[in-house]
CSV table of C-alpha atoms and ligand atoms in Angstrom, one decimal:
chain,number,residue,atom,x,y,z
A,260,MET,CA,159.3,11.8,33.2
A,261,THR,CA,157.8,10.4,36.6
A,262,THR,CA,159.4,10.7,39.9
A,263,ARG,CA,160.0,7.0,39.8
A,264,ASN,CA,162.0,7.3,36.5
A,265,VAL,CA,164.0,10.0,37.8
A,266,VAL,CA,165.0,8.4,41.2
A,267,LEU,CA,166.0,5.3,39.1
A,268,ALA,CA,167.9,7.5,36.7
A,269,LEU,CA,169.9,9.2,39.5
A,270,LEU,CA,170.8,5.8,41.3
A,271,ALA,CA,172.1,4.3,37.6
A,272,LEU,CA,173.9,7.6,37.3
A,273,ILE,CA,175.7,6.9,40.7
A,274,ALA,CA,176.5,3.2,39.8
A,275,ILE,CA,178.0,4.1,36.3
A,276,THR,CA,180.2,7.0,37.8
A,277,ILE,CA,181.4,4.2,40.1
A,278,ALA,CA,181.8,2.0,37.5
A,279,ILE,CA,183.9,4.6,35.3
A,280,LEU,CA,185.9,5.5,38.4
A,281,ARG,CA,186.9,1.8,39.2
A,282,ALA,CA,187.8,1.4,35.0
A,283,CYS,CA,189.9,4.6,34.8
A,284,SER,CA,191.6,4.4,37.9
A,285,SER,CA,191.4,1.8,40.7
A,286,LYS,CA,193.5,4.7,43.1
A,287,THR,CA,190.3,7.1,42.8
A,288,ILE,CA,188.3,4.4,44.7
A,289,THR,CA,191.0,2.7,47.0
A,290,GLU,CA,192.6,5.9,48.3
A,291,CYS,CA,189.6,8.0,48.3
A,292,SER,CA,188.3,9.5,51.7
A,293,TYR,CA,184.9,9.9,52.9
A,294,LYS,CA,183.3,13.6,52.8
A,295,PHE,CA,180.0,13.1,54.3
A,296,PRO,CA,178.6,16.4,55.4
A,297,ALA,CA,178.9,16.6,58.8
A,298,TYR,CA,175.8,18.8,59.8
A,299,ASN,CA,172.6,20.0,58.1
A,300,PRO,CA,173.8,22.4,55.7
A,301,ASN,CA,170.5,24.5,55.8
A,302,HIS,CA,171.4,25.6,59.2
A,303,PRO,CA,175.3,26.3,58.9
A,304,PRO,CA,177.5,28.3,61.4
A,305,PRO,CA,177.6,31.9,60.9
A,306,ALA,CA,180.3,33.3,58.6
A,307,GLY,CA,183.4,33.5,60.3
A,308,THR,CA,182.8,30.9,62.9
A,309,PRO,CA,186.6,29.4,63.4
A,310,ALA,CA,186.6,25.9,62.1
A,311,SER,CA,187.9,24.5,65.5
A,312,THR,CA,184.6,25.2,67.3
A,313,VAL,CA,182.6,23.5,64.3
A,314,PHE,CA,181.7,19.9,64.7
A,315,ALA,CA,183.6,17.3,62.4
A,316,LEU,CA,182.3,14.1,61.7
A,317,SER,CA,184.5,11.3,62.8
A,318,GLN,CA,184.6,9.6,59.6
A,319,GLU,CA,188.1,7.8,58.6
A,320,TYR,CA,186.4,4.4,58.8
A,321,PRO,CA,189.2,2.1,59.0
A,322,SER,CA,189.4,-0.9,56.4
A,323,ALA,CA,190.3,-3.3,58.9
A,324,TYR,CA,190.1,-3.6,63.0
A,325,SER,CA,192.5,-5.3,65.4
A,326,PRO,CA,190.4,-7.3,67.3
A,327,GLY,CA,192.6,-6.3,70.4
A,328,ALA,CA,192.5,-7.2,74.3
A,329,PRO,CA,189.1,-8.5,75.1
A,330,GLY,CA,187.0,-5.5,76.7
A,331,PRO,CA,187.0,-5.6,80.6
A,332,TRP,CA,183.3,-6.3,80.6
A,333,THR,CA,184.0,-9.7,78.8
A,334,SER,CA,185.0,-11.4,82.1
A,335,ILE,CA,181.6,-10.1,84.1
A,336,ASN,CA,178.5,-12.1,83.5
A,337,PHE,CA,175.7,-9.5,82.7
A,338,GLN,CA,172.9,-11.5,84.1
A,339,THR,CA,174.7,-12.0,87.7
A,340,ASN,CA,176.3,-8.7,87.7
A,341,PRO,CA,174.8,-6.0,85.3
A,342,ALA,CA,175.7,-3.1,87.1
A,343,GLY,CA,178.9,-4.0,87.0
A,344,TYR,CA,179.2,-4.8,83.2
A,345,ALA,CA,177.2,-1.6,82.6
A,346,THR,CA,180.1,0.3,84.6
A,347,ALA,CA,183.0,-1.6,82.7
A,348,VAL,CA,181.7,-0.8,79.5
A,349,LEU,CA,180.7,3.0,80.3
A,350,ASN,CA,184.3,3.3,81.5
A,351,TYR,CA,185.8,2.2,78.4
A,352,CYS,CA,183.3,4.6,76.3
A,353,LEU,CA,184.4,7.6,78.5
A,354,GLU,CA,188.2,6.7,78.4
A,355,GLY,CA,190.2,9.6,76.7
A,356,ASN,CA,187.1,11.0,75.3
A,357,THR,CA,186.0,13.3,78.5
A,358,SER,CA,189.0,15.3,78.5
A,359,ILE,CA,188.7,16.1,74.4
A,360,ASP,CA,185.1,17.2,75.0
A,361,PHE,CA,184.0,14.0,73.0
A,362,LYS,CA,186.0,15.2,70.0
A,363,VAL,CA,186.5,11.4,69.6
A,364,GLN,CA,188.7,11.4,66.4
A,365,ASN,CA,191.5,13.0,68.6
A,366,ASN,CA,191.0,10.3,71.3
A,367,THR,CA,194.7,9.0,71.8
A,368,VAL,CA,193.4,5.6,73.7
A,369,ARG,CA,191.3,4.6,71.0
A,370,LYS,CA,189.3,6.1,68.1
A,371,TRP,CA,185.7,6.4,67.8
A,372,TYR,CA,183.5,6.9,64.9
A,373,HIS,CA,180.2,8.8,64.1
A,374,ALA,CA,177.5,7.2,61.7
A,375,PRO,CA,176.9,9.2,58.4
A,376,TRP,CA,173.7,10.9,56.7
A,377,LEU,CA,172.3,11.5,60.0
A,378,HIS,CA,172.9,15.2,58.9
A,379,TYR,CA,169.8,15.4,56.9
A,380,GLY,CA,166.5,16.9,57.4
A,381,GLU,CA,165.0,19.2,60.2
A,382,ASN,CA,166.4,16.5,63.1
A,383,GLY,CA,169.5,16.2,61.4
A,384,ARG,CA,172.8,17.2,63.4
A,385,GLU,CA,173.5,20.6,64.5
A,386,TRP,CA,176.7,22.0,63.5
A,387,ARG,CA,178.1,22.8,67.0
A,388,HIS,CA,178.2,19.3,68.3
A,389,GLY,CA,176.6,16.8,65.9
A,390,LEU,CA,173.5,16.2,67.9
A,391,THR,CA,170.5,14.9,66.3
A,392,ARG,CA,166.8,15.5,67.4
A,393,GLU,CA,165.2,12.8,69.9
A,394,ARG,CA,162.0,12.5,71.2
A,395,ASN,CA,160.4,15.6,73.6
A,396,SER,CA,160.0,14.6,77.3
A,397,ARG,CA,156.3,15.5,77.9
A,398,PRO,CA,155.6,17.5,81.4
A,399,GLY,CA,156.4,15.2,84.3
A,400,GLU,CA,158.0,12.3,82.4
A,401,LEU,CA,161.4,13.4,83.7
A,402,HIS,CA,160.2,14.7,87.2
A,403,PRO,CA,157.3,15.6,88.9
A,404,GLY,CA,158.3,19.3,88.9
A,405,GLN,CA,158.6,19.3,85.1
A,406,THR,CA,155.8,21.5,83.9
A,407,ALA,CA,157.5,22.3,80.5
A,408,THR,CA,157.9,19.9,77.8
A,409,ALA,CA,161.9,19.4,77.2
A,410,PHE,CA,163.4,18.5,73.8
A,411,SER,CA,166.3,16.1,73.5
A,412,TRP,CA,169.1,16.2,71.2
A,413,ALA,CA,171.9,13.4,71.1
A,414,VAL,CA,175.1,12.3,69.5
A,415,GLY,CA,176.1,8.5,69.1
A,416,PHE,CA,179.9,7.0,68.5
A,417,TYR,CA,181.2,3.6,67.6
A,418,ASN,CA,184.3,1.9,68.4
A,419,GLU,CA,187.0,0.5,65.9
A,420,PRO,CA,185.2,-2.7,64.8
A,421,GLY,CA,181.8,-0.5,64.7
A,422,GLY,CA,183.8,1.8,62.2
A,423,TYR,CA,184.9,-0.5,60.3
A,424,THR,CA,181.3,-2.0,59.7
A,425,ILE,CA,179.9,1.6,59.1
A,426,GLY,CA,182.7,1.8,56.3
A,427,LYS,CA,181.5,-1.3,54.6
A,428,VAL,CA,178.0,-0.7,54.5
A,429,TRP,CA,179.0,3.0,52.7
A,430,PRO,CA,181.6,1.7,50.4
A,431,ASP,CA,183.6,3.6,47.8
A,432,CYS,CA,184.0,6.2,50.6
A,433,GLY,CA,180.4,6.8,50.6
A,434,GLN,CA,180.1,7.8,46.7
A,435,ASN,CA,178.4,4.4,46.0
A,436,ILE,CA,174.9,3.6,47.1
A,437,PRO,CA,174.9,2.1,50.7
A,438,VAL,CA,174.8,-1.6,51.2
A,439,PRO,CA,172.7,-2.6,54.2
A,440,SER,CA,173.1,-6.4,54.1
A,441,ALA,CA,177.1,-5.3,55.1
A,442,SER,CA,175.6,-4.6,58.4
A,443,ASN,CA,177.1,-7.3,60.3
A,444,PHE,CA,178.9,-6.0,63.7
A,445,PRO,CA,181.8,-7.9,64.8
A,446,GLU,CA,181.9,-9.0,68.3
A,447,GLY,CA,183.3,-6.6,70.6
A,448,THR,CA,181.6,-3.5,68.9
A,449,VAL,CA,180.6,-0.8,71.3
A,450,GLY,CA,178.5,2.1,70.7
A,451,PHE,CA,177.4,4.8,73.2
A,452,LYS,CA,175.1,7.8,72.6
A,453,LEU,CA,175.1,11.0,75.0
A,454,LEU,CA,171.7,12.5,75.4
A,455,PHE,CA,171.0,16.2,76.5
A,456,SER,CA,167.8,17.7,77.4
A,457,SER,CA,166.7,21.3,77.4
A,458,ALA,CA,165.3,20.7,81.0
A,459,THR,CA,166.7,23.3,83.4
A,460,ASP,CA,167.7,22.1,87.1
A,461,ALA,CA,164.6,24.4,88.2
A,462,GLN,CA,162.4,21.8,86.4
A,463,VAL,CA,164.5,18.8,86.6
A,464,PRO,CA,166.4,19.1,89.9
A,465,TYR,CA,168.8,16.3,89.4
A,466,LEU,CA,170.3,17.9,86.2
A,467,ARG,CA,172.0,20.5,88.7
A,468,ASN,CA,175.8,20.7,87.9
A,469,SER,CA,175.4,18.4,84.9
A,470,LEU,CA,177.5,18.6,81.9
A,471,THR,CA,176.3,21.6,79.7
A,472,TRP,CA,176.8,22.2,76.0
A,473,THR,CA,175.4,24.7,73.7
A,474,ALA,CA,173.9,23.5,70.8
A,475,ASN,CA,172.1,24.8,67.6
A,476,THR,CA,168.7,23.1,68.2
A,477,GLY,CA,165.9,24.6,66.7
A,478,PRO,CA,163.2,25.6,66.3
A,479,ILE,CA,162.1,22.8,63.7
A,480,ASN,CA,160.6,23.8,60.4
A,481,ALA,CA,157.8,22.3,58.7
A,482,ALA,CA,158.7,19.6,56.3
A,483,GLY,CA,159.3,20.8,53.0
A,484,LEU,CA,160.1,24.3,54.0
A,485,LYS,CA,163.7,25.2,52.5
A,486,PRO,CA,165.7,28.4,53.6
A,487,GLY,CA,164.4,31.4,51.9
A,488,ASP,CA,160.9,30.2,51.9
A,489,PRO,CA,158.5,32.2,53.9
A,490,GLY,CA,158.1,31.4,57.3
A,491,TRP,CA,161.8,29.6,57.4
A,492,GLN,CA,163.4,29.9,60.6
A,493,PRO,CA,167.3,29.4,61.2
A,494,ARG,CA,168.0,27.3,64.2
A,495,THR,CA,169.3,29.3,67.4
A,496,ASP,CA,171.6,28.2,70.2
A,497,HIS,CA,170.2,26.3,73.5
A,498,THR,CA,171.8,25.5,76.5
A,499,MET,CA,171.6,21.4,77.1
A,500,ARG,CA,172.4,19.6,79.9
A,501,LEU,CA,173.5,15.8,79.9
A,502,LEU,CA,170.8,13.4,81.5
A,503,GLN,CA,171.2,10.0,79.8
A,504,VAL,CA,174.1,7.8,78.6
A,505,ASP,CA,173.1,4.7,76.4
A,506,ILE,CA,175.5,1.9,75.9
A,507,ILE,CA,175.5,-0.9,73.3
A,508,VAL,CA,177.6,-4.0,73.1
A,509,LYS,CA,178.0,-6.9,70.8
A,510,ASP,CA,178.2,-9.7,72.9
A,511,ASN,CA,177.6,-13.5,71.9
A,512,ARG,CA,176.2,-14.3,75.4
A,513,SER,CA,173.4,-12.7,74.6
A,514,PRO,CA,170.2,-14.1,73.0
A,515,ILE,CA,170.0,-11.0,70.7
A,516,GLY,CA,173.9,-10.8,70.1
A,517,TRP,CA,173.6,-7.3,71.6
A,518,VAL,CA,173.5,-5.9,75.0
A,519,PHE,CA,171.6,-2.4,75.9
A,520,GLY,CA,172.2,-0.2,78.9
A,521,THR,CA,171.8,3.0,80.1
A,522,PHE,CA,172.5,5.5,82.8
A,523,VAL,CA,170.9,8.6,84.0
A,524,TYR,CA,172.9,11.9,85.5
A,525,ASP,CA,172.1,12.2,89.4
A,526,GLY,CA,173.3,15.7,90.4
A,527,TYR,CA,172.7,14.5,94.4
A,528,ALA,CA,174.9,11.4,93.8
A,529,ALA,CA,178.2,11.1,95.3
A,530,GLY,CA,181.3,11.6,92.8
A,531,ALA,CA,183.5,14.5,92.2
A,532,THR,CA,182.6,14.4,88.3
A,533,VAL,CA,179.8,14.5,86.0
A,534,TRP,CA,180.9,10.9,85.0
A,535,GLU,CA,181.2,9.5,88.4
A,536,ARG,CA,177.8,10.8,89.0
A,537,LEU,CA,176.2,8.9,86.5
A,538,THR,CA,173.8,5.9,87.8
A,539,PRO,CA,172.9,2.9,86.0
A,540,VAL,CA,169.0,2.6,85.3
A,541,GLY,CA,169.6,-0.8,83.6
A,542,LEU,CA,170.7,-3.3,81.3
A,543,SER,CA,168.5,-5.7,78.8
A,544,TRP,CA,169.6,-8.4,76.6
A,545,GLY,CA,166.1,-9.3,74.9
A,546,ASN,CA,162.3,-8.4,74.5
A,547,ASP,CA,161.0,-11.1,77.1
A,548,PRO,CA,158.9,-11.8,74.3
A,549,GLY,CA,156.4,-14.4,76.0
A,550,VAL,CA,156.1,-11.9,79.0
A,551,THR,CA,152.7,-9.9,78.6
A,552,ALA,CA,152.1,-9.7,82.1
A,553,MET,CA,151.7,-6.1,83.4
A,554,MET,CA,152.1,-4.8,79.9
A,555,ASN,CA,149.2,-2.4,80.1
A,556,ASN,CA,150.4,-1.3,83.6
A,557,SER,CA,151.6,2.6,83.7
A,558,GLY,CA,153.9,4.1,85.8
A,559,VAL,CA,157.3,2.7,87.0
A,560,PHE,CA,157.5,-1.0,88.6
A,561,ILE,CA,159.5,-3.8,88.9
A,562,ASN,CA,158.0,-6.9,86.8
A,563,PRO,CA,159.0,-9.8,88.5
A,564,GLY,CA,158.3,-11.9,85.4
A,565,LEU,CA,161.2,-10.3,83.1
A,566,SER,CA,164.2,-12.1,82.9
A,567,GLN,CA,165.8,-10.3,79.8
A,568,SER,CA,166.1,-6.6,81.7
A,569,TRP,CA,167.6,-5.9,84.9
A,570,ILE,CA,166.4,-2.7,86.3
A,571,ASN,CA,168.1,-0.8,89.3
A,572,ALA,CA,165.6,-0.8,92.0
A,573,SER,CA,167.1,2.2,94.0
A,574,LEU,CA,165.7,4.3,91.3
A,575,LEU,CA,162.0,3.7,91.6
A,576,PRO,CA,160.2,6.7,93.5
A,577,ALA,CA,159.2,5.8,96.9
A,578,ALA,CA,155.6,7.0,98.1
A,579,GLY,CA,155.5,10.6,99.5
A,580,ALA,CA,157.0,13.9,98.2
A,581,PRO,CA,159.1,13.9,95.1
A,582,VAL,CA,162.8,14.1,95.9
A,583,ASN,CA,165.6,15.8,94.2
A,584,ALA,CA,167.6,12.9,93.3
A,585,ALA,CA,167.7,11.0,90.2
A,586,ARG,CA,164.6,8.6,89.8
A,587,VAL,CA,163.3,7.2,87.1
A,588,TYR,CA,159.5,8.0,86.8
A,589,HIS,CA,158.7,5.6,83.6
A,590,LEU,CA,160.3,2.6,82.3
A,591,GLY,CA,159.7,1.0,79.0
A,592,LEU,CA,156.5,-1.3,78.3
A,593,GLY,CA,155.9,-3.7,81.1
A,594,GLY,CA,158.5,-2.7,83.0
A,595,ARG,CA,161.2,-3.4,80.3
A,596,LEU,CA,164.5,-1.5,80.0
A,597,ASN,CA,164.1,2.0,78.5
A,598,GLY,CA,166.1,5.5,78.9
A,599,PRO,CA,164.3,8.4,80.9
A,600,VAL,CA,163.8,10.5,77.4
A,601,ASP,CA,162.6,7.2,75.4
A,602,ASN,CA,158.9,6.1,74.7
A,603,LEU,CA,157.2,4.5,77.2
A,604,VAL,CA,155.3,1.9,75.2
A,605,SER,CA,158.7,0.7,73.6
A,606,SER,CA,162.0,-0.6,75.1
A,607,CYS,CA,165.7,-0.7,73.8
A,608,THR,CA,165.6,-3.9,72.4
A,609,SER,CA,162.1,-3.6,70.9
A,610,CYS,CA,163.0,-0.3,68.9
A,611,HIS,CA,166.7,-1.4,68.1
A,612,GLY,CA,165.6,-5.0,66.9
A,613,LYS,CA,163.3,-3.3,64.2
A,614,ALA,CA,166.6,-1.5,62.6
A,615,ALA,CA,165.9,-2.4,58.9
A,616,VAL,CA,165.3,-0.9,55.3
A,617,LEU,CA,163.2,-2.2,52.5
A,618,LYS,CA,165.1,-4.5,50.7
A,619,ASP,CA,163.9,-3.9,47.3
A,620,LEU,CA,165.8,-1.1,45.8
A,621,GLN,CA,163.2,-0.5,43.4
A,622,PRO,CA,159.9,-0.4,45.1
A,623,ASP,CA,156.8,0.7,43.8
A,624,PRO,CA,155.7,3.4,44.8
A,625,ILE,CA,159.3,4.8,44.6
A,626,GLU,CA,158.7,6.9,47.8
A,627,ASN,CA,159.1,3.9,49.8
A,628,ILE,CA,162.8,3.6,48.8
A,629,GLY,CA,165.2,2.6,51.8
A,630,ARG,CA,162.2,3.2,54.2
A,631,ASN,CA,162.6,1.8,57.8
A,632,PRO,CA,159.9,-0.4,59.5
A,633,ARG,CA,157.9,0.9,62.2
A,634,MET,CA,159.5,1.0,65.9
A,635,ILE,CA,156.4,1.7,67.5
A,636,PRO,CA,152.8,0.5,66.8
A,637,SER,CA,150.7,3.3,65.5
A,638,GLY,CA,147.8,4.4,68.0
A,639,VAL,CA,149.5,3.4,70.8
A,640,THR,CA,150.9,6.3,73.1
A,641,VAL,CA,150.0,4.8,76.5
A,642,PRO,CA,150.6,1.3,78.0
A,643,SER,CA,146.8,0.6,78.2
A,644,ASP,CA,146.5,1.1,74.4
A,645,MET,CA,148.6,-1.9,73.9
A,646,THR,CA,146.7,-5.0,72.5
A,647,SER,CA,148.2,-8.5,72.3
A,648,PRO,CA,148.3,-8.5,68.1
A,649,LYS,CA,150.6,-5.4,68.8
A,650,PHE,CA,152.3,-6.6,71.5
A,651,ASN,CA,153.3,-9.8,69.4
A,652,ASP,CA,154.2,-8.0,66.5
A,653,PHE,CA,156.8,-5.7,68.3
A,654,PHE,CA,158.0,-7.5,71.2
A,655,GLY,CA,156.8,-11.1,70.3
A,656,THR,CA,160.2,-12.0,68.8
A,657,ASN,CA,163.8,-11.9,69.8
A,658,ILE,CA,165.2,-10.9,66.4
A,659,PRO,CA,168.6,-12.5,65.6
A,660,ALA,CA,171.6,-10.2,65.2
A,661,GLY,CA,173.3,-9.5,62.0
A,662,SER,CA,171.8,-8.5,59.1
A,663,GLY,CA,169.9,-10.9,56.5
A,664,ASP,CA,166.2,-10.5,55.3
A,665,ILE,CA,163.3,-10.2,57.6
A,666,THR,CA,159.5,-10.0,56.2
A,667,TYR,CA,157.1,-7.6,57.9
A,668,ASN,CA,153.5,-7.3,57.6
A,669,CYS,CA,152.2,-4.2,56.1
A,670,TYR,CA,151.2,-2.7,59.6
A,671,ILE,CA,154.9,-3.1,60.6
A,672,SER,CA,156.1,-1.8,57.3
A,673,GLY,CA,154.8,1.4,57.8
A,674,LEU,CA,155.3,2.0,54.3
A,675,ASN,CA,153.2,4.2,52.1
A,676,ASN,CA,149.4,2.8,51.6
A,677,PRO,CA,150.7,-0.8,51.6
A,678,CYS,CA,148.0,-2.2,53.4
A,679,GLY,CA,145.4,-2.1,50.3
A,680,GLY,CA,147.9,-4.2,48.0
A,681,ALA,CA,147.6,-7.8,47.2
A,682,ASN,CA,150.6,-8.4,48.7
A,683,PRO,CA,150.9,-7.1,52.4
A,684,SER,CA,154.3,-8.8,53.1
A,685,TYR,CA,157.4,-6.8,52.7
A,686,VAL,CA,161.1,-7.7,53.1
A,687,PHE,CA,163.4,-5.7,54.8
A,688,THR,CA,167.3,-6.1,55.3
A,689,LYS,CA,168.2,-5.9,58.9
A,690,THR,CA,170.8,-3.3,60.1
A,691,ASP,CA,172.1,-5.6,63.1
A,692,TYR,CA,170.2,-3.3,65.6
A,693,SER,CA,171.9,-0.2,64.3
A,694,LEU,CA,169.2,2.4,64.0
A,695,GLN,CA,171.5,5.0,63.0
A,696,LEU,CA,172.8,2.8,59.9
A,697,ALA,CA,168.9,2.4,59.0
A,698,VAL,CA,168.2,6.0,59.4
A,699,GLY,CA,171.0,7.2,57.2
A,700,ILE,CA,170.2,4.9,54.5
A,701,GLU,CA,166.6,6.1,54.5
A,702,ASN,CA,168.2,9.6,54.7
A,703,TYR,CA,170.3,8.9,51.7
A,704,PHE,CA,167.3,7.8,49.7
A,705,SER,CA,165.1,10.7,50.6
A,706,SER,CA,167.6,13.2,49.5
A,707,VAL,CA,167.8,11.1,46.1
A,708,GLN,CA,164.0,11.6,46.0
A,709,GLU,CA,164.3,15.3,46.7
A,710,ARG,CA,166.8,15.8,44.4
A,711,ALA,CA,164.4,14.0,41.7
A,712,ARG,CA,161.4,16.1,42.8
A,713,ASP,CA,163.6,19.4,42.5
A,714,TYR,CA,164.7,18.3,38.9
A,715,LEU,CA,161.1,17.8,37.7
A,716,GLN,CA,159.9,20.9,39.3
A,717,GLN,CA,162.9,23.0,37.4
A,718,GLN,CA,161.8,21.2,34.2
A,719,ALA,CA,158.0,22.4,34.7
A,720,GLU,CA,159.1,25.8,35.2
A,721,THR,CA,161.4,25.7,32.4
A,722,LYS,CA,158.6,24.9,30.3
A,723,ARG,CA,156.4,27.3,31.5
A,724,GLN,CA,158.9,30.3,30.7
B,895,LIG,C1,161.7,4.5,70.3
B,895,LIG,C2,162.6,3.8,70.1
B,895,LIG,C3,163.9,3.6,70.6
B,895,LIG,C4,164.2,3.3,71.7
B,895,LIG,C5,163.0,3.0,72.8
B,895,LIG,C6,165.6,3.2,72.0
B,895,LIG,N1,166.2,3.8,71.0
B,895,LIG,FE1,168.2,3.7,70.9
B,895,LIG,N2,168.1,5.0,69.0
B,895,LIG,C7,166.8,5.0,68.3
B,895,LIG,C8,166.8,5.5,66.9
B,895,LIG,C9,165.7,6.1,66.1
B,895,LIG,C10,168.5,6.0,66.8
B,895,LIG,C11,169.1,6.4,65.8
B,895,LIG,C12,168.8,7.6,65.4
B,895,LIG,C13,169.9,8.9,66.0
B,895,LIG,O1,170.8,8.2,67.1
B,895,LIG,O2,169.5,9.8,66.5
B,895,LIG,C14,169.0,5.2,68.2
B,895,LIG,C15,170.3,5.1,68.3
B,895,LIG,C16,170.8,4.6,69.3
B,895,LIG,C17,172.2,4.5,69.6
B,895,LIG,C18,173.4,5.0,68.5
B,895,LIG,C19,173.7,3.7,67.6
B,895,LIG,C20,172.9,3.0,66.6
B,895,LIG,O3,173.2,3.0,65.6
B,895,LIG,O4,171.8,2.7,66.9
B,895,LIG,C21,172.3,3.9,70.7
B,895,LIG,C22,174.0,3.5,71.5
B,895,LIG,C23,171.1,3.6,71.2
B,895,LIG,N3,170.2,4.1,70.6
B,895,LIG,C24,170.9,3.0,72.6
B,895,LIG,C25,169.6,2.8,72.8
B,895,LIG,C26,169.7,2.4,74.2
B,895,LIG,C27,170.6,1.9,75.2
B,895,LIG,C28,168.1,2.5,74.4
B,895,LIG,C29,167.3,1.7,75.7
B,895,LIG,C30,168.0,2.4,77.3
B,895,LIG,C31,167.6,2.8,73.4
B,895,LIG,N4,168.7,3.1,72.6
B,895,LIG,C32,166.2,2.8,73.1
B,895,LIG,C33,165.5,4.4,68.8
B,895,LIG,C34,165.2,4.2,70.0
C-alpha cells in the first residue's frame, strides 16, 4: 500500500463513521460536543498540575449567533478617524477579558472562541496559555539595543459570529473532515491576537511593566522527532512580555471586507494599566495594489502614495540617539501596515489575503492535501529583493472577502514540486482572510498523513519480525 492509499482510506473511514453515526442516532451528531486538543500533546504539563492552571480551548462553538447591537466602531469612519476606530475595537476586545487573564470562555460580557487544530506540531499551542509560535524578531528589529534574537508566541480569539463560523468549518463537532468553503465570517466578526516576546526590557526598554506570562515555549525540536527519540527535548518555561495586539474586523465598508489594525505596548506611555499604554501602530483595509513606489526601500517611513493603510507617524524614530519609548523600526513592504514582530516584506492584508487551502481533497502527490499557499515570496528577505512580478503576485490584487475558489500559479501555491508539471495552476479554497482556519486545516491533514506513515512503518516492522 502507498501513503496515498492509506491517507485516502483514513479519510474514507472518517466519512463512513460519520455516516453510520448519523444513520444510527441523529443525537450523536447534533448533541455532540467539541473535543479538540487544547495544546501539543507531545509537550504536556507535568503530572499533578492543577487543571485550573492548564490552558482550555474555548470550543463551544455556537450553532447560531445573535447580531446584537452594532459594535461601537461601526459609527466611526476608519479612513478619517483610524485611531478612534482601532481604539473602539480594542476596547471591545479587552472588555471582560483582562480581569480573567483571557480565559475567554469565562467572560461574562461576551464569549470569545479559539480556533482548533493549532495544537499540532512543534509550533503548536503550549499548555499554559495556548500560545503558538510566531516569527522570531532579529536583532535590532524591536529596538536598536536589541542584540539577541527574540522569539514570539501568540494567542488569538474570535467573537461569537467568528466562533459560529469556526463551528461550520469543523462540522459534526470536529469529528468530520473540515469544510473550508464554509469560511464566510458574518459582518461584525472580530478577532484579536495577543503577541508576546521573549525580549527583556533591558534589550527592548519600552517593554518595561508590560503584562508578563510564563509560557512553556521551546526549545523547538527538529521536524519528525518524537518524544523518546534521541535528541528530543521537552519544552521549558520562559517569561514572555506582551509586545503587540492585533485586531481584525469584518466591515463591509472596506474594499477587502476586513479592517486590520495593530497596537504596540509602550512602557513609557501615559496610562495607569498595561491596556491604557497600548499605542496604535496603524490600520489597513487593503494592499494598495497599484502602488509600487518605495517598495524596495528599507527602514521605516511614511509612503505618501498609500491610501489603504494609515500609519501612526508619532511612532517613527527621529534622528539621533534611540529613545526608550516605543517606536517602530520597520513596517511592511513599501510602508504598508505590519506589526513589530511581523515580516518586513509582507503586510497584514497581503499575508491574510492568502488564507486558503488546496481545493482538491485528493491531490497527487498526496503530500499536498490541505496545503496553504505561500504568504511571502521565496527568496525575498529584505525589501530590495522584491521584484515587480513578485510584487504583483503578493500585493497586486485586493482579494475579495469570503470563501470561494482562487487560482494560484505554481510559484505562489508553495506545493511540492508542482512547477515542473504540465498544469502549473492550482485551485485553492479561500478561508476568508483567516489564517488560523487555513493553518488548522493544513495541520489536520498533516496529522492524517502522519498517521498513514506510522501505519505503513508498523506494517513494515511487522513483516520484518
Ligand atoms: C507573514 C504573514 C503575516 C502577516 C504579515 C500578518 N499575519 Fe496575522 N497571522 C498570520 C498567520 C500564519 C496566522 C495564523 C497562525 C497563528 O495565529 O498562530 C495569523 C493570525 C492572525 C490573527 C488570528 C485570526 C486568524 O484567523 O487569522 C489575527 C487577528 C491576525 N493574524 C492579525 C494580523 C494583523 C492585524 C496583522 C498586521 C498588523 C497581521 N496579522 C500580519 C500571518 C501573518
